Amino acid sequence: MQPTVQPFFESVTGTVTYVVFRSGHPECAVIDPVLNYDPKAGRTSTTDAHRVVEFVRQHGLQVQWILETHAHADHLSAAQYLRHELGGAVAIGQHIRTVQSVFKTLFNLERGFRVDGSQFDHLFREGEKFSIGALAAKALYVPGHTPADTAYQIGDAVFVGDTLFMPDVGTARCDFPGGNARALYDSIRKLLALPGDTRLFMCHDYPPDGRKPEWETTVLAQREHNIHVHDGITEAQFVRMRETRDATLAMPVLMLPSIQVNIRAGEFPPVEENGQSYLKIPLNAL
């Protein structure tokens, strides 16, 4: 079964949000929605998320799921805005609990912040099957970039989150807390063991100079052309490359604000006694 996939590219963070549905059926899923954030002003906006809302309404769709592939470190999630506007259950992989535990300590979050994933409406188990109306779907556990990454296989399409990028860009970094290059290699080989014509949809694109943003490729194209992990690259070679490369990378601009929101399923931190919500910046901790 081949779902219809509508992408929405957010150029500031290079993130792609997807609306996925079966043609002729109203049920849909939204994957990895972006909340715009101005780090200089500390101000959020819903410009890009509203594009998704307009598309869903114009096409008479009904949001059944709002799926997060992981707790992103490069953009804030618009999951709560979309749920308020369109409904749907916000879901993520069950290993989000590990990420919540790490960052509750790092940010010294409020005592009442729970590390059981209960901020989300549903936590997927490895291999758990679910449906989007008439579409059959399955959650695939693909750790490495973080310990909690989940990909979503929907018909002939897989939404890979931060595992693979387009073949000329390579693979995701593994130096965040709980990341592991060996685990990422195993996760990628798991994805690349799927049939060669399986469509793969990226969470991000950071195009080289001269190329427009792209986000759809295939298993075969990745196996033949991915600059980091094409067929013939051993685990040892990949780990050496990934760890060496990661050591040169700066932290994402939005890592500290985004994680605090995303481990809450897109909710802001609790309002304080002055009526204002705040994000924390831990000094000299990373």
JSON list of N, CA and C in Angstrom, two decimals, residues 90-117:
[
{"chain": "A", "resi": 90, "resn": "VAL", "atom": "N", "xyz": [-0.82, 12.40, 20.43]},
{"chain": "A", "resi": 90, "resn": "VAL", "atom": "CA", "xyz": [0.62, 12.67, 20.30]},
{"chain": "A", "resi": 90, "resn": "VAL", "atom": "C", "xyz": [1.37, 11.43, 20.78]},
{"chain": "A", "resi": 91, "resn": "ALA", "atom": "N", "xyz": [2.24, 10.90, 19.93]},
{"chain": "A", "resi": 91, "resn": "ALA", "atom": "CA", "xyz": [2.90, 9.63, 20.24]},
{"chain": "A", "resi": 91, "resn": "ALA", "atom": "C", "xyz": [4.39, 9.70, 19.93]},
{"chain": "A", "resi": 92, "resn": "ILE", "atom": "N", "xyz": [5.15, 8.84, 20.62]},
{"chain": "A", "resi": 92, "resn": "ILE", "atom": "CA", "xyz": [6.61, 8.76, 20.47]},
{"chain": "A", "resi": 92, "resn": "ILE", "atom": "C", "xyz": [7.01, 7.37, 20.96]},
{"chain": "A", "resi": 93, "resn": "GLY", "atom": "N", "xyz": [8.25, 6.99, 20.73]},
{"chain": "A", "resi": 93, "resn": "GLY", "atom": "CA", "xyz": [8.72, 5.70, 21.22]},
{"chain": "A", "resi": 93, "resn": "GLY", "atom": "C", "xyz": [8.86, 5.67, 22.73]},
{"chain": "A", "resi": 94, "resn": "GLN", "atom": "N", "xyz": [8.71, 4.48, 23.31]},
{"chain": "A", "resi": 94, "resn": "GLN", "atom": "CA", "xyz": [8.68, 4.35, 24.76]},
{"chain": "A", "resi": 94, "resn": "GLN", "atom": "C", "xyz": [10.01, 4.71, 25.44]},
{"chain": "A", "resi": 95, "resn": "HIS", "atom": "N", "xyz": [11.11, 4.71, 24.68]},
{"chain": "A", "resi": 95, "resn": "HIS", "atom": "CA", "xyz": [12.40, 5.03, 25.28]},
{"chain": "A", "resi": 95, "resn": "HIS", "atom": "C", "xyz": [12.58, 6.53, 25.53]},
{"chain": "A", "resi": 96, "resn": "ILE", "atom": "N", "xyz": [11.57, 7.32, 25.25]},
{"chain": "A", "resi": 96, "resn": "ILE", "atom": "CA", "xyz": [11.60, 8.73, 25.63]},
{"chain": "A", "resi": 96, "resn": "ILE", "atom": "C", "xyz": [11.82, 8.86, 27.13]},
{"chain": "A", "resi": 97, "resn": "ARG", "atom": "N", "xyz": [11.43, 7.85, 27.88]},
{"chain": "A", "resi": 97, "resn": "ARG", "atom": "CA", "xyz": [11.62, 7.89, 29.33]},
{"chain": "A", "resi": 97, "resn": "ARG", "atom": "C", "xyz": [13.09, 8.06, 29.70]},
{"chain": "A", "resi": 98, "resn": "THR", "atom": "N", "xyz": [13.97, 7.39, 28.94]},
{"chain": "A", "resi": 98, "resn": "THR", "atom": "CA", "xyz": [15.41, 7.51, 29.20]},
{"chain": "A", "resi": 98, "resn": "THR", "atom": "C", "xyz": [15.86, 8.94, 28.97]},
{"chain": "A", "resi": 99, "resn": "VAL", "atom": "N", "xyz": [15.41, 9.54, 27.90]},
{"chain": "A", "resi": 99, "resn": "VAL", "atom": "CA", "xyz": [15.80, 10.92, 27.57]},
{"chain": "A", "resi": 99, "resn": "VAL", "atom": "C", "xyz": [15.25, 11.88, 28.63]},
{"chain": "A", "resi": 100, "resn": "GLN", "atom": "N", "xyz": [14.03, 11.66, 29.07]},
{"chain": "A", "resi": 100, "resn": "GLN", "atom": "CA", "xyz": [13.45, 12.51, 30.10]},
{"chain": "A", "resi": 100, "resn": "GLN", "atom": "C", "xyz": [14.26, 12.44, 31.40]},
{"chain": "A", "resi": 101, "resn": "SER", "atom": "N", "xyz": [14.70, 11.26, 31.75]},
{"chain": "A", "resi": 101, "resn": "SER", "atom": "CA", "xyz": [15.48, 11.10, 32.99]},
{"chain": "A", "resi": 101, "resn": "SER", "atom": "C", "xyz": [16.79, 11.88, 32.92]},
{"chain": "A", "resi": 102, "resn": "VAL", "atom": "N", "xyz": [17.48, 11.78, 31.77]},
{"chain": "A", "resi": 102, "resn": "VAL", "atom": "CA", "xyz": [18.74, 12.48, 31.60]},
{"chain": "A", "resi": 102, "resn": "VAL", "atom": "C", "xyz": [18.55, 13.99, 31.70]},
{"chain": "A", "resi": 103, "resn": "PHE", "atom": "N", "xyz": [17.54, 14.50, 30.99]},
{"chain": "A", "resi": 103, "resn": "PHE", "atom": "CA", "xyz": [17.41, 15.96, 30.92]},
{"chain": "A", "resi": 103, "resn": "PHE", "atom": "C", "xyz": [16.66, 16.55, 32.10]},
{"chain": "A", "resi": 104, "resn": "LYS", "atom": "N", "xyz": [15.91, 15.76, 32.84]},
{"chain": "A", "resi": 104, "resn": "LYS", "atom": "CA", "xyz": [15.35, 16.28, 34.09]},
{"chain": "A", "resi": 104, "resn": "LYS", "atom": "C", "xyz": [16.49, 16.64, 35.03]},
{"chain": "A", "resi": 105, "resn": "THR", "atom": "N", "xyz": [17.52, 15.79, 35.05]},
{"chain": "A", "resi": 105, "resn": "THR", "atom": "CA", "xyz": [18.69, 16.07, 35.90]},
{"chain": "A", "resi": 105, "resn": "THR", "atom": "C", "xyz": [19.48, 17.25, 35.37]},
{"chain": "A", "resi": 106, "resn": "LEU", "atom": "N", "xyz": [19.74, 17.28, 34.06]},
{"chain": "A", "resi": 106, "resn": "LEU", "atom": "CA", "xyz": [20.56, 18.34, 33.49]},
{"chain": "A", "resi": 106, "resn": "LEU", "atom": "C", "xyz": [19.93, 19.71, 33.72]},
{"chain": "A", "resi": 107, "resn": "PHE", "atom": "N", "xyz": [18.61, 19.81, 33.52]},
{"chain": "A", "resi": 107, "resn": "PHE", "atom": "CA", "xyz": [17.93, 21.09, 33.64]},
{"chain": "A", "resi": 107, "resn": "PHE", "atom": "C", "xyz": [17.38, 21.34, 35.05]},
{"chain": "A", "resi": 108, "resn": "ASN", "atom": "N", "xyz": [17.55, 20.37, 35.94]},
{"chain": "A", "resi": 108, "resn": "ASN", "atom": "CA", "xyz": [16.99, 20.48, 37.30]},
{"chain": "A", "resi": 108, "resn": "ASN", "atom": "C", "xyz": [15.52, 20.90, 37.22]},
{"chain": "A", "resi": 109, "resn": "LEU", "atom": "N", "xyz": [14.76, 20.11, 36.47]},
{"chain": "A", "resi": 109, "resn": "LEU", "atom": "CA", "xyz": [13.36, 20.45, 36.24]},
{"chain": "A", "resi": 109, "resn": "LEU", "atom": "C", "xyz": [12.54, 20.31, 37.51]},
{"chain": "A", "resi": 110, "resn": "GLU", "atom": "N", "xyz": [11.34, 20.87, 37.47]},
{"chain": "A", "resi": 110, "resn": "GLU", "atom": "CA", "xyz": [10.47, 20.88, 38.64]},
{"chain": "A", "resi": 110, "resn": "GLU", "atom": "C", "xyz": [10.25, 19.46, 39.18]},
{"chain": "A", "resi": 111, "resn": "ARG", "atom": "N", "xyz": [10.05, 19.36, 40.48]},
{"chain": "A", "resi": 111, "resn": "ARG", "atom": "CA", "xyz": [9.89, 18.06, 41.12]},
{"chain": "A", "resi": 111, "resn": "ARG", "atom": "C", "xyz": [8.76, 17.26, 40.50]},
{"chain": "A", "resi": 112, "resn": "GLY", "atom": "N", "xyz": [7.72, 17.94, 40.05]},
{"chain": "A", "resi": 112, "resn": "GLY", "atom": "CA", "xyz": [6.56, 17.23, 39.52]},
{"chain": "A", "resi": 112, "resn": "GLY", "atom": "C", "xyz": [6.72, 16.75, 38.09]},
{"chain": "A", "resi": 113, "resn": "PHE", "atom": "N", "xyz": [7.86, 17.05, 37.44]},
{"chain": "A", "resi": 113, "resn": "PHE", "atom": "CA", "xyz": [8.05, 16.57, 36.07]},
{"chain": "A", "resi": 113, "resn": "PHE", "atom": "C", "xyz": [8.24, 15.06, 36.09]},
{"chain": "A", "resi": 114, "resn": "ARG", "atom": "N", "xyz": [7.38, 14.34, 35.38]},
{"chain": "A", "resi": 114, "resn": "ARG", "atom": "CA", "xyz": [7.41, 12.88, 35.39]},
{"chain": "A", "resi": 114, "resn": "ARG", "atom": "C", "xyz": [8.31, 12.36, 34.28]},
{"chain": "A", "resi": 115, "resn": "VAL", "atom": "N", "xyz": [9.03, 11.29, 34.58]},
{"chain": "A", "resi": 115, "resn": "VAL", "atom": "CA", "xyz": [9.93, 10.68, 33.60]},
{"chain": "A", "resi": 115, "resn": "VAL", "atom": "C", "xyz": [9.38, 9.33, 33.16]},
{"chain": "A", "resi": 116, "resn": "ASP", "atom": "N", "xyz": [8.06, 9.24, 33.07]},
{"chain": "A", "resi": 116, "resn": "ASP", "atom": "CA", "xyz": [7.41, 8.00, 32.67]},
{"chain": "A", "resi": 116, "resn": "ASP", "atom": "C", "xyz": [6.75, 8.10, 31.29]},
{"chain": "A", "resi": 117, "resn": "GLY", "atom": "N", "xyz": [6.99, 9.22, 30.59]},
{"chain": "A", "resi": 117, "resn": "GLY", "atom": "CA", "xyz": [6.42, 9.40, 29.25]},
{"chain": "A", "resi": 117, "resn": "GLY", "atom": "C", "xyz": [4.95, 9.76, 29.23]}
]
